[in-house]
Short mmCIF file of C-alpha atoms and ligand atoms in Angstrom, two decimals:
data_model
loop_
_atom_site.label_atom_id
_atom_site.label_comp_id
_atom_site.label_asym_id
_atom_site.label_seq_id
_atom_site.Cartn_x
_atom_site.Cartn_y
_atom_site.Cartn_z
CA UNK Q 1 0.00 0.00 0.00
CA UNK Q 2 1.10 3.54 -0.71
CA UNK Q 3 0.31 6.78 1.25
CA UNK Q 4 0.00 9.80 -1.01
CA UNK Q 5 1.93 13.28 0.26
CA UNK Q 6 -2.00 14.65 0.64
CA UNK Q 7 -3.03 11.73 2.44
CA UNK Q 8 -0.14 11.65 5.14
CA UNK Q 9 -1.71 10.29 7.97
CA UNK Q 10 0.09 12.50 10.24
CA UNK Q 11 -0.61 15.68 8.07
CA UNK Q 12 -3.82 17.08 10.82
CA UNK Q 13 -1.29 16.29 13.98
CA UNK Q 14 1.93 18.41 12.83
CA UNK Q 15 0.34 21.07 10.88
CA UNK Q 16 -1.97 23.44 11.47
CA UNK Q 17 -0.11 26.19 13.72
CA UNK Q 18 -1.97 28.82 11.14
CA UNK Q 19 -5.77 27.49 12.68
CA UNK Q 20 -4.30 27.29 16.06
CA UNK Q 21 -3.45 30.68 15.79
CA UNK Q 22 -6.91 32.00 14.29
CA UNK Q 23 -8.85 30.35 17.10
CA UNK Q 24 -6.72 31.80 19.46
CA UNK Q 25 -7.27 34.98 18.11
CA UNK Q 26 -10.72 34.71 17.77
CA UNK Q 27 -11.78 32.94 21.25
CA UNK Q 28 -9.75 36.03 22.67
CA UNK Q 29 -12.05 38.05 20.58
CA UNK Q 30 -14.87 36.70 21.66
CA UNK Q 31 -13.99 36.94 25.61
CA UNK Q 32 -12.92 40.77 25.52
CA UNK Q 33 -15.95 41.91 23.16
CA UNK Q 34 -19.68 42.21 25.00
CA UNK Q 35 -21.47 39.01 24.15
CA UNK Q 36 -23.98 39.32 21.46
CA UNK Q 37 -27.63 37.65 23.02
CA UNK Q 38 -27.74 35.10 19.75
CA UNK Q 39 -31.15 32.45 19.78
CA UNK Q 40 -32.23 29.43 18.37
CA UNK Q 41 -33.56 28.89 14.88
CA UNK Q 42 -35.45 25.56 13.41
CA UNK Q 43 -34.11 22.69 13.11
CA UNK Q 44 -34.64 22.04 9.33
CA UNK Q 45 -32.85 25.35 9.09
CA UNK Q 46 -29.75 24.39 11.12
CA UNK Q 47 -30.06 20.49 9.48
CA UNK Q 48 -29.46 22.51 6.23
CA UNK Q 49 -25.86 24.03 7.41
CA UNK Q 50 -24.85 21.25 9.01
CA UNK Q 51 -25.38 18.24 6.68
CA UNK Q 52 -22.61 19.22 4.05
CA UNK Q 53 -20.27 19.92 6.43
CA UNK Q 54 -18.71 16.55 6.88
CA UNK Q 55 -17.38 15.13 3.55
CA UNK Q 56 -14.26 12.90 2.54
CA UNK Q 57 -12.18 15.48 1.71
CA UNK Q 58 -13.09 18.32 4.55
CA UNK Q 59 -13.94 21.89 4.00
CA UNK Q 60 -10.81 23.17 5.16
CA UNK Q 61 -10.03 25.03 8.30
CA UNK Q 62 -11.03 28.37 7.40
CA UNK Q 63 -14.64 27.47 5.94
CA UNK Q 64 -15.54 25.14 9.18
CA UNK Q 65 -14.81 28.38 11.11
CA UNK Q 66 -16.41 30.34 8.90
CA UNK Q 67 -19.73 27.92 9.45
CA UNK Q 68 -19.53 27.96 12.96
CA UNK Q 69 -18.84 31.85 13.53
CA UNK Q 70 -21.54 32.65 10.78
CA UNK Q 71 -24.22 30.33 10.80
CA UNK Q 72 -24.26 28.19 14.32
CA UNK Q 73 -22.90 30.25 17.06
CA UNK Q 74 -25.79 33.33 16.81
CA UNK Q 75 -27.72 29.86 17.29
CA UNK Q 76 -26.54 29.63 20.88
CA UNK Q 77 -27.39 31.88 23.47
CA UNK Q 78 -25.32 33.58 25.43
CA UNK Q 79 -25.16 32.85 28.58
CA UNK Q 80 -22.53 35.46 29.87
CA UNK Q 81 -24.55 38.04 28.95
CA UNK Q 82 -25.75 40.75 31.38
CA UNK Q 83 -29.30 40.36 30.27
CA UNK Q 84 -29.50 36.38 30.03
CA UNK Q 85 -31.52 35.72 33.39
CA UNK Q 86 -33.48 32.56 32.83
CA UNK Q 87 -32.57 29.68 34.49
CA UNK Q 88 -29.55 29.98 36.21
CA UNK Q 89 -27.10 31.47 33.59
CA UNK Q 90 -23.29 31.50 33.91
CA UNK Q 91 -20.63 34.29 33.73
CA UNK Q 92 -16.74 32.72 33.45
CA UNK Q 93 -14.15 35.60 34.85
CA UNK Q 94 -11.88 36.29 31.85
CA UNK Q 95 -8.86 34.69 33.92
CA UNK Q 96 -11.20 31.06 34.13
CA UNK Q 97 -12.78 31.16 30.65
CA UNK Q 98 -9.07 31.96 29.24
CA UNK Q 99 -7.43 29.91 31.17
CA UNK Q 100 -10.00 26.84 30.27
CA UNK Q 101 -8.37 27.33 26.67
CA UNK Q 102 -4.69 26.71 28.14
CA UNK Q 103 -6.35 23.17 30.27
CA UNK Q 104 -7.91 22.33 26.52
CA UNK Q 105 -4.50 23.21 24.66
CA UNK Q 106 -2.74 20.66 27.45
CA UNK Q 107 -4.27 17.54 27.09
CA UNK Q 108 -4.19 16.87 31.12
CA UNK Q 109 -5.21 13.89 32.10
CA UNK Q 110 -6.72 14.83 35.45
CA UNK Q 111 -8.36 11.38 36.66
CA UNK Q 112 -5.19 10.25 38.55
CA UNK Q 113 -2.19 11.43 40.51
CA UNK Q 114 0.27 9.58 38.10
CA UNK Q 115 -1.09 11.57 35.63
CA UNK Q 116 -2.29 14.36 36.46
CA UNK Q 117 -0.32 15.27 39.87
CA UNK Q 118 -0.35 19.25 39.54
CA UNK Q 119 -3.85 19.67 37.80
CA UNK Q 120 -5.20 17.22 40.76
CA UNK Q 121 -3.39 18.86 43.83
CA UNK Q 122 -4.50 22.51 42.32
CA UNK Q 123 -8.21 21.55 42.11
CA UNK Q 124 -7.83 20.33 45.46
CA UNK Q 125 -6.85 23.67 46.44
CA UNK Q 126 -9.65 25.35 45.37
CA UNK Q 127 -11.93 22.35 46.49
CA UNK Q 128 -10.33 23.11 50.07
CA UNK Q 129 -11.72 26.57 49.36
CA UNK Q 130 -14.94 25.71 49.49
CA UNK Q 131 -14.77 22.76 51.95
CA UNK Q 132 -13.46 26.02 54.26
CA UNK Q 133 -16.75 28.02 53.37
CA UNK Q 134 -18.67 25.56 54.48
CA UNK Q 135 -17.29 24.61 57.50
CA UNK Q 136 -16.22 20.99 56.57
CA UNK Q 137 -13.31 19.26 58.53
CA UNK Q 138 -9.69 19.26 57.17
CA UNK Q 139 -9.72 15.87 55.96
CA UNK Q 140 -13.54 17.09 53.52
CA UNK Q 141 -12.29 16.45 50.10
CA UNK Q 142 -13.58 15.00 46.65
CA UNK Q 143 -13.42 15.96 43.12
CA UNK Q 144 -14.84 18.41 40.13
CA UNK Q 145 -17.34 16.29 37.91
CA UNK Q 146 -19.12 17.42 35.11
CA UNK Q 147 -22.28 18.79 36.50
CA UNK Q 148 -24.61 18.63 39.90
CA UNK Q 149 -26.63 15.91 37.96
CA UNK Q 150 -23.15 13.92 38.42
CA UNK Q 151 -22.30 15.36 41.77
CA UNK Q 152 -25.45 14.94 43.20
CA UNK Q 153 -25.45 11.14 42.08
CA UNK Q 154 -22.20 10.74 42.98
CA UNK Q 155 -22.79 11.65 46.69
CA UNK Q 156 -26.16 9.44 47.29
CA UNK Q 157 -24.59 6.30 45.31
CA UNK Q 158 -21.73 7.08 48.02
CA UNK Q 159 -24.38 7.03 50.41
CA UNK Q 160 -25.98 4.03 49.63
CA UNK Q 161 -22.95 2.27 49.30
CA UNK Q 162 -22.35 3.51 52.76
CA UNK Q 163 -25.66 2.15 54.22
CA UNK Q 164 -24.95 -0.86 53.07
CA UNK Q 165 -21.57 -1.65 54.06
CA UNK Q 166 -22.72 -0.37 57.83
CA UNK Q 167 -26.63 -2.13 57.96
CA UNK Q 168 -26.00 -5.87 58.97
CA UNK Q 169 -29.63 -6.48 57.08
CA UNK Q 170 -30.63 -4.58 54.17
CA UNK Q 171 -34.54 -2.80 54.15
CA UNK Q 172 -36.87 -3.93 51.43
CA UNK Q 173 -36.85 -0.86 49.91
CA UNK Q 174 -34.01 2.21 50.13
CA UNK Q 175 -35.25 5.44 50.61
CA UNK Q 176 -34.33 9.35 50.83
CA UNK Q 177 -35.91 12.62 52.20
CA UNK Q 178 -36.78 15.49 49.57
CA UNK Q 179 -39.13 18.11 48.93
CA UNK Q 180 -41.36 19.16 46.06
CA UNK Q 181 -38.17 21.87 45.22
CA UNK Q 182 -35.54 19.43 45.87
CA UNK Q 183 -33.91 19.61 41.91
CA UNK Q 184 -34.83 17.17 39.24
CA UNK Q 185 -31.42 15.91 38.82
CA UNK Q 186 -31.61 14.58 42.73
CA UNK Q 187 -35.33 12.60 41.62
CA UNK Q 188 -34.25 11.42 38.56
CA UNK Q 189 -30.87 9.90 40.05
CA UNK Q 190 -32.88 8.28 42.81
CA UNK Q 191 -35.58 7.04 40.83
CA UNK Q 192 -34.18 5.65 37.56
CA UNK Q 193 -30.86 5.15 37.85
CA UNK Q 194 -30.67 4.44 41.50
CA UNK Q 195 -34.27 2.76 41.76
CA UNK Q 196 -34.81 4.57 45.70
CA UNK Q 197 -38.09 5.67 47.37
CA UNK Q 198 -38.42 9.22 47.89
CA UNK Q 199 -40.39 10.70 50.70
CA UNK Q 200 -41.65 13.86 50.33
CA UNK Q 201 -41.47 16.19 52.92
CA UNK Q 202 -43.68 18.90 52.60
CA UNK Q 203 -41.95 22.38 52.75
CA UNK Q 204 -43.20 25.33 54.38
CA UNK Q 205 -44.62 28.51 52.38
CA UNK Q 206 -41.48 29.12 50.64
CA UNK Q 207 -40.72 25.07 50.07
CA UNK Q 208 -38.22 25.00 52.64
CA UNK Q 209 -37.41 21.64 54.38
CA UNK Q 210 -37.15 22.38 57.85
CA UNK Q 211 -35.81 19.82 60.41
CA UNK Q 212 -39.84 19.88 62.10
CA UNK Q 213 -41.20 19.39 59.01
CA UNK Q 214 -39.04 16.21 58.81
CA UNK Q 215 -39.04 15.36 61.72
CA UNK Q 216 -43.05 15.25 61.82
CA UNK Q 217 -43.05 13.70 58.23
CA UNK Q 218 -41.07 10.73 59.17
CA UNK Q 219 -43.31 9.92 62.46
CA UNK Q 220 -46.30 8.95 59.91
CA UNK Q 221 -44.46 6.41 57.90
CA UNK Q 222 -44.50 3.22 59.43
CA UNK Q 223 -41.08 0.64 60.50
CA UNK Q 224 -40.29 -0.34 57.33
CA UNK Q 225 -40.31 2.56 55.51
CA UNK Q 226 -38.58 4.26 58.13
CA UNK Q 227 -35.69 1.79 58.02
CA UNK Q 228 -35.41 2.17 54.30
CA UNK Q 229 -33.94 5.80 54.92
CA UNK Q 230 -30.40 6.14 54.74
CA UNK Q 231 -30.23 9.76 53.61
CA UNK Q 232 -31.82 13.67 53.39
CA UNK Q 233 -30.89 16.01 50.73
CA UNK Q 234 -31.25 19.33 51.56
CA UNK Q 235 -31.03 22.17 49.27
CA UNK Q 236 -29.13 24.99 49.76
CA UNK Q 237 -30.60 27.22 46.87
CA UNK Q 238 -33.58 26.35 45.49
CA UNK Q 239 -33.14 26.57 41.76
CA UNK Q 240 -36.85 28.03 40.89
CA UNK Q 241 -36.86 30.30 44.44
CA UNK Q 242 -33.38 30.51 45.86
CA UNK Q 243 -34.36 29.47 49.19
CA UNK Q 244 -32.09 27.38 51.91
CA UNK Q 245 -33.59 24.74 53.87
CA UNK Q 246 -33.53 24.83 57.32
CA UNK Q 247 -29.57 22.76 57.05
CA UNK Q 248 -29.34 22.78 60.88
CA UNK Q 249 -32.67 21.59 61.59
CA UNK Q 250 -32.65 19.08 59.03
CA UNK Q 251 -29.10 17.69 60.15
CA UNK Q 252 -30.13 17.13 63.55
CA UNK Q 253 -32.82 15.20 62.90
CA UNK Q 254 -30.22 13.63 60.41
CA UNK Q 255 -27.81 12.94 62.76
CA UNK Q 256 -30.83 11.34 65.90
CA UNK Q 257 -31.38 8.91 62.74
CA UNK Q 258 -27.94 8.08 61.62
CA UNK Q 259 -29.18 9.34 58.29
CA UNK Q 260 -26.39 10.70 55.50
CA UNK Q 261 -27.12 14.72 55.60
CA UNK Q 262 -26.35 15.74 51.65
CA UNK Q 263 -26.42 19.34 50.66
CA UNK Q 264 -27.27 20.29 47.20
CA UNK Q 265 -26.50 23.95 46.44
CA UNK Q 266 -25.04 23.20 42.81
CA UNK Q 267 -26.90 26.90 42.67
CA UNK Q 268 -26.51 28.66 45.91
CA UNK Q 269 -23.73 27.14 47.51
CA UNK Q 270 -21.32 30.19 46.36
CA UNK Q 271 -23.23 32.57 48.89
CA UNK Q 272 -21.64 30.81 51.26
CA UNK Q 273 -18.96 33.06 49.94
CA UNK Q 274 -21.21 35.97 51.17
CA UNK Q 275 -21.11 37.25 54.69
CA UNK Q 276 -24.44 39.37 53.82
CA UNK Q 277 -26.05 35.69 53.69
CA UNK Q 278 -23.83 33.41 55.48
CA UNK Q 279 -26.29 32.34 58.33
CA UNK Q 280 -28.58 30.91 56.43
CA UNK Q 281 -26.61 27.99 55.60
CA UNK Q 282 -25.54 27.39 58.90
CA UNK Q 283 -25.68 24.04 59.75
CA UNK Q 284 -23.94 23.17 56.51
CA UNK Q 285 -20.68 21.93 58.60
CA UNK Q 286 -22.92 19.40 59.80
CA UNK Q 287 -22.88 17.77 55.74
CA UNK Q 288 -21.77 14.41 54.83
CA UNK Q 289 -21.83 15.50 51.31
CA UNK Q 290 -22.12 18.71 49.30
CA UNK Q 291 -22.27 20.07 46.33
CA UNK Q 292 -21.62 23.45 44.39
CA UNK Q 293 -21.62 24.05 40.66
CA UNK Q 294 -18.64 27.01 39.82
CA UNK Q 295 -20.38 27.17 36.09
CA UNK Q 296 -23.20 28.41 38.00
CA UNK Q 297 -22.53 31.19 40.75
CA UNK Q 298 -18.57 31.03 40.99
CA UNK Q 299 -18.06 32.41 37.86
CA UNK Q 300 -16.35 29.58 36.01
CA UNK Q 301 -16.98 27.81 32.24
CA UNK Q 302 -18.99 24.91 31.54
CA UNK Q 303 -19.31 22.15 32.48
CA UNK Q 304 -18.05 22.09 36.54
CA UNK Q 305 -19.42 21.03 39.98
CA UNK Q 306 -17.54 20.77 42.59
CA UNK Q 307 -17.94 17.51 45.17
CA UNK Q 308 -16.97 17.36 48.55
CA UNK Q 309 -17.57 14.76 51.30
CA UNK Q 310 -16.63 15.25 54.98
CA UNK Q 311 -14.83 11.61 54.95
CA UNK Q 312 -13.68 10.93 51.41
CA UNK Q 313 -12.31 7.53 52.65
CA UNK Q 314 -16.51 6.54 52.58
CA UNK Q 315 -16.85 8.04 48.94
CA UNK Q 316 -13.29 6.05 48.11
CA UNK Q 317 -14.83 2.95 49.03
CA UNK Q 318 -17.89 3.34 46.97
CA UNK Q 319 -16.49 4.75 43.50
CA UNK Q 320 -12.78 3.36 43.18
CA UNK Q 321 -12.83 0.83 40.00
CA UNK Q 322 -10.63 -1.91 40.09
CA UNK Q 323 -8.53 -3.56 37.13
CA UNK Q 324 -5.45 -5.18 36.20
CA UNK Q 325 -4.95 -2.35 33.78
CA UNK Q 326 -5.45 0.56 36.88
CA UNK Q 327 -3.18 -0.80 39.73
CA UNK Q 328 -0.46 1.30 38.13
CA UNK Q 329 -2.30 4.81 39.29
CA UNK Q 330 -4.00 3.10 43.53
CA UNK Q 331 -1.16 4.13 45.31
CA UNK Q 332 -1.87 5.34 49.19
CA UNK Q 333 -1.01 8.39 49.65
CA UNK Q 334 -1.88 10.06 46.05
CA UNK Q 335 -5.14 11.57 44.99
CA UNK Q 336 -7.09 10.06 42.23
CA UNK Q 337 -9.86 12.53 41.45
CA UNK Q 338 -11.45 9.58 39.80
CA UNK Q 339 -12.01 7.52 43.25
CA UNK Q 340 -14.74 9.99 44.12
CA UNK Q 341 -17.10 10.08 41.94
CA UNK Q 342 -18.94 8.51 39.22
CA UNK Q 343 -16.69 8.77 35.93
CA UNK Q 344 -12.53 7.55 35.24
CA UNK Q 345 -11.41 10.03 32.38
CA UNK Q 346 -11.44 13.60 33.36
CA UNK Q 347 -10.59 17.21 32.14
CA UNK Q 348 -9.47 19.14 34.79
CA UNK Q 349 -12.63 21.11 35.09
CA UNK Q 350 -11.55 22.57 38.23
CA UNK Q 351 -8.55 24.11 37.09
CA UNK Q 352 -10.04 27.25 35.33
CA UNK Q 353 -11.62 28.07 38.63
CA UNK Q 354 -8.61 27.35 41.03
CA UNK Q 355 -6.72 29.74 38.18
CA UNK Q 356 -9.28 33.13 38.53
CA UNK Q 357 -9.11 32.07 42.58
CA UNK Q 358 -5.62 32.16 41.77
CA UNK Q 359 -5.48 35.23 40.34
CA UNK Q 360 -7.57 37.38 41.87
CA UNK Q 361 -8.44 35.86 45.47
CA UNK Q 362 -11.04 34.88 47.66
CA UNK Q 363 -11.99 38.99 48.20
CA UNK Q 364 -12.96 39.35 44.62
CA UNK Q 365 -15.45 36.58 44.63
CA UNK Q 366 -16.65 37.08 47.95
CA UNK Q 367 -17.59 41.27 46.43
CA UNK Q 368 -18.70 39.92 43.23
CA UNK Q 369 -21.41 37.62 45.08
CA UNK Q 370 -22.55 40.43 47.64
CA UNK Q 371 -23.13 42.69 44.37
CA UNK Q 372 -25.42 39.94 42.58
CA UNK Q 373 -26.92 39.86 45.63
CA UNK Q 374 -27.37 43.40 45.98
CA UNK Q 375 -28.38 43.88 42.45
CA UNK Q 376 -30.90 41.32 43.07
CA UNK Q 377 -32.10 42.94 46.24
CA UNK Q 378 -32.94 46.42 44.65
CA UNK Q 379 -34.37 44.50 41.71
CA UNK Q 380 -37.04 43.42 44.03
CA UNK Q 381 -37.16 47.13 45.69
CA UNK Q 382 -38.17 48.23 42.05
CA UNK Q 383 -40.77 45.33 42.04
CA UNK Q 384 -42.45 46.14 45.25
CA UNK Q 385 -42.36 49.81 44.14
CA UNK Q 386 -44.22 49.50 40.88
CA UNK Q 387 -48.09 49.22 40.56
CA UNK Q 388 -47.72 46.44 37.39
CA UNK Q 389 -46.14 43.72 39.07
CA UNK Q 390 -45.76 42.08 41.87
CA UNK Q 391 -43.02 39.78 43.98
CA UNK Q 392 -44.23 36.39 45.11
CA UNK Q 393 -41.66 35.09 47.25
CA UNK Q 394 -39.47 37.56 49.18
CA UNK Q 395 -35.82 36.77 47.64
CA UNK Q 396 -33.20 35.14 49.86
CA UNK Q 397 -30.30 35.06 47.65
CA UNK Q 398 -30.40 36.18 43.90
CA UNK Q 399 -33.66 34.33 42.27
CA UNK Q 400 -36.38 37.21 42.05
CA UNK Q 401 -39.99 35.44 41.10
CA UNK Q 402 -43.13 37.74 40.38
CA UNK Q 403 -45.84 38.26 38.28
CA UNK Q 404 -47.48 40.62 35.84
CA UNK Q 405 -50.60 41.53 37.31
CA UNK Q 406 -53.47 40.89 35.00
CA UNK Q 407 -51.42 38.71 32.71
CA UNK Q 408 -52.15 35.17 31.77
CA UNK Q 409 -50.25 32.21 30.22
CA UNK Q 410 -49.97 33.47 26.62
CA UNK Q 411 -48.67 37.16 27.92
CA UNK Q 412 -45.70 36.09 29.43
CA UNK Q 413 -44.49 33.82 26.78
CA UNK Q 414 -45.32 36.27 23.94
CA UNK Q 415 -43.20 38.58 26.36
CA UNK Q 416 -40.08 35.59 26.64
CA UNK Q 417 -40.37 35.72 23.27
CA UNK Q 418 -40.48 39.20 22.40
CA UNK Q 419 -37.59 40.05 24.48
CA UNK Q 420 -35.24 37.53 22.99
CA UNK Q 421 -36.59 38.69 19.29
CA UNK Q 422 -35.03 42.17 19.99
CA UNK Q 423 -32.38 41.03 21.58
CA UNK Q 424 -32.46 42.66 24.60
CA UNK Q 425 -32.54 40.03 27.16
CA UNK Q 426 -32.96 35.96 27.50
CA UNK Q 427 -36.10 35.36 30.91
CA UNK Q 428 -37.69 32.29 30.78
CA UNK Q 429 -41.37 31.86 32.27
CA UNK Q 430 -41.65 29.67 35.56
CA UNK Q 431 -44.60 28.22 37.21
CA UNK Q 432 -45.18 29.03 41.13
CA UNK Q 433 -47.68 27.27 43.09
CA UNK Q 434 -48.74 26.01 39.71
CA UNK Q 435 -49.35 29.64 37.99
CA UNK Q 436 -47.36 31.25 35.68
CA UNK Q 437 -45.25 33.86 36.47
CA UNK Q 438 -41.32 35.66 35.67
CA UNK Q 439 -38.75 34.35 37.01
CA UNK Q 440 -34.79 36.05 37.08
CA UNK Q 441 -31.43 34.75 38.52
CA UNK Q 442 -28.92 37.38 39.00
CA UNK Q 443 -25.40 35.69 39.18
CA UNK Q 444 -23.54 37.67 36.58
CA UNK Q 445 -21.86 40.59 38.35
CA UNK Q 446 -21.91 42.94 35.00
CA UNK Q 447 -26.04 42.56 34.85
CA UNK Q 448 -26.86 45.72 36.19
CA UNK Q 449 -30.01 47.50 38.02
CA UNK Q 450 -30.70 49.44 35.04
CA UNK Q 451 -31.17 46.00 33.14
CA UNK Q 452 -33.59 45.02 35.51
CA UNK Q 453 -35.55 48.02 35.22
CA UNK Q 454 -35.38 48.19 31.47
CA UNK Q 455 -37.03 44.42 31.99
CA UNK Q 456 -39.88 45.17 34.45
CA UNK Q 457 -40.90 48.52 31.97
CA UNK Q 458 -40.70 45.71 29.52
CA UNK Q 459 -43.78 44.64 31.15
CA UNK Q 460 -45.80 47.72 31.72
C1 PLP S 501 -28.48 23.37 38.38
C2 PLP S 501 -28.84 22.54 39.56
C3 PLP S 501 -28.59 21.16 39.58
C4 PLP S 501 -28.08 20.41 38.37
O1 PLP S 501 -26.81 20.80 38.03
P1 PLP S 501 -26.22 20.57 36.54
O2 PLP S 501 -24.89 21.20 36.65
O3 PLP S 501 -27.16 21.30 35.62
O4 PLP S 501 -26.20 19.12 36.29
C5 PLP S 501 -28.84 20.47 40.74
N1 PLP S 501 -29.34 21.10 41.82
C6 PLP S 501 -29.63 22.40 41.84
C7 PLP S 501 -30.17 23.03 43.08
C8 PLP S 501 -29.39 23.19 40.70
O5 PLP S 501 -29.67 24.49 40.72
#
């Protein structure tokens, strides 16, 4: 067989230092300029760019970029930018988003120690970071996984794994405390993929778990059901509300039972960042596990939670995989970020974070929390002040939900919509006590209260 000088297999891995340099260029373009809103189109529409993209003999470097930066990124919004407030958008510092470029560029293998050694120990840093926020012993530690869906699973399969090594019989059934606002990702992982009972705890006006509510919820169920509990998640953050369960209540009752206390606040964990709102996760020391998303509220890029669990040893136990091919990287002593959670291969998806921490200290997040906060704070002000609309739960962190009044279903979607159509700002519609109503999140520090005003006269 011959190999042609066109078709030298090695020809994509030793050229190329002209596109490396044009995507450099124009990723740095894109984080210095103000991000442009962008939205969706059909998918016919989008089927029609895509399909003759991928041929035998390839488009060439300059015309794939050219689709992309043309045709399919105004396709996706943006969600660093100072007007996208639905759900709970994300807003990298420079320093992370950059430096996630630099962790792409180096191929780092960041599952193991053997491997990955400086990407693993700096993750930890900023991992010890947060275990400090929150209050967590020295020896708290885990890893960065991909997102709280995996965190979140990650600590109950832990905790299950637990219960079972420590119960001399198994129950019939396995079960876990929630609420109606405990996250989807935490019902989904217990139902199908971890095939566990829930019970629901009913939550007080705001949703919030509180450790009576459990308490008084668990005295109706009868022996066996009890039994079946090995575990409570608590949320610190609602995502549709922002509120924090009541964490000290809740671990109490935890603790009387023996029960694992995890903490999911893949949202709201970074106000524990903020002294303005500190007490209201107290009682989050108490946590066998917890959770916090930095591509949410601690300003880094997708996709990153961050996992911690007071005795890592327990999580060890439950997630190390075994084989002949792996003994090379289980030695004592070293950290394999892999051991903690569920997933071997890793980016290290902490790195961009412990880089902007790096950079710019603990201060500069701490002050760029507080002024979400703020900003959210005299967004509400502005709400209570106006005759149109009106605010349905008092805000605890940075989640503001209130409605129109008069308006029905159809008004605030043709408003979602209309907003987006002029590109002025991404808010998606959320339901509250089963109505419709508006619903922002304030985490990036650049939206401003003039945005929020400009939105509410939106809806005069
Ligand atoms: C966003 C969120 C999750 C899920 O996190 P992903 O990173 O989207 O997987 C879980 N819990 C809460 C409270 C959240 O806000």
């Amino acid at each position: 067989m011959t190999t042609t000088a066109s078709l030298a297999p090695d020809r994509m891995h030793r050229a190329g230092g002209e596109t490396v340099g044009r995507l450099a260029t124009r990723a740095a373009e894109r984080l210095i300029a103000d991000a442009r809103l962008g939205g969706p189109v059909s998918p016919a529409r989008l089927a029609g760019v895509v399909e003759p993209t991928v041929t035998a003999a390839g488009l060439g470097a300059e015309a794939a970029l050219e689709v992309w930066e043309g045709q399919l990124a105004p396709t996706c919004i943006a969600v660093d930018h100072p007007r996208y407030l639905a759900f709970v958008p994300g807003a990298p510092t420079k320093a992370a988003a950059a430096f996630d470029m630099l962790v792409g560029a180096s191929s780092v293998y960041a599952g193991s120690w053997l491997e990955g050694a400086g990407a693993v120990a700096a993750e930890n840093r900023a991992l010890r970071w947060i275990a400090d926020l929150a209050g967590l012993p020295a020896a708290a530690g885990g890893a960065f996984v991909q997102g709280g869906t995996i965190g979140n699973l990650s600590a109950l399969v832990a905790a299950r794994d637990h219960a079972r090594r420590s119960r001399p019989t198994p129950p019939g059934r396995w079960a876990v405390c929630v609420t109606e606002e405990t996250h989807s990702s935490v019902t989904h992982s217990l139902r199908t993929v971890m095939d566990v009972d829930m019970i629901v705890v009913p939550g007080d006006a705001r949703g919030r778990m509180t450790g009576d509510e459990l308490r008084a919820t668990v005295a109706t169920l009868d022996a066996e059901q009890r039994d079946g509990i090995f575990a409570v998640v608590a949320t610190a953050g609602s995502t549709n509300l922002g509120i924090v369960d009541d964490l000290a209540g809740i671990g109490q009752v935890a603790r009387e039972h023996g029960w694992w206390l995890h903490v999911d606040g893949a949202y709201g964990g970074a106000g524990l960042a903020a002294p303005t709102v500190r007490d209201l996760y107290t009682g989050i020391e108490r946590a066998d596990s917890f959770i916090v998303d930095p591509h949410k509220w601690l300003f880094g890029p997708f996709d990153c939670c961050a996992l911690i669990y007071r005795d890592p040893a327990v999580a060890h136990a439950a997630h190390t995989q075994h084989a002949d091919y792996l003994e090379a990287v289980n030695v004592d002593g070293e950290w394999n970020a892999s051991d903690f959670a569920i997933h071997l291969t890793r980016r290290a998806r902490g790195l961009p974070l412990w880089y902007s921490l790096a950079a710019h200290g603990t201060d500069a997040y701490r002050d760029a929390i507080e002024h979400t906060i703020a900003v959210a704070h005299a967004g509400a002000d502005l709400i209570r002040q106006s005759e149109h609309l009106r605010l349905l739960v008092d805000p605890e962190l940075s989640v503001l939900v209130f409605e129109r009044t008069g308006w029905g279903d159809a008004d605030y979607q043709a408003w979602s919509d209309r907003l987006l159509h002029d590109q002025y700002a991404f808010i998606t519609p959320t339901r509250h006590r089963g109505r419709l109503c508006a619903r922002i999140a304030v985490i990036n520090p650049t939206t401003t209260v003039e945005d929020l005003r400009g939105i509410f006269d939106s809806m005069r």
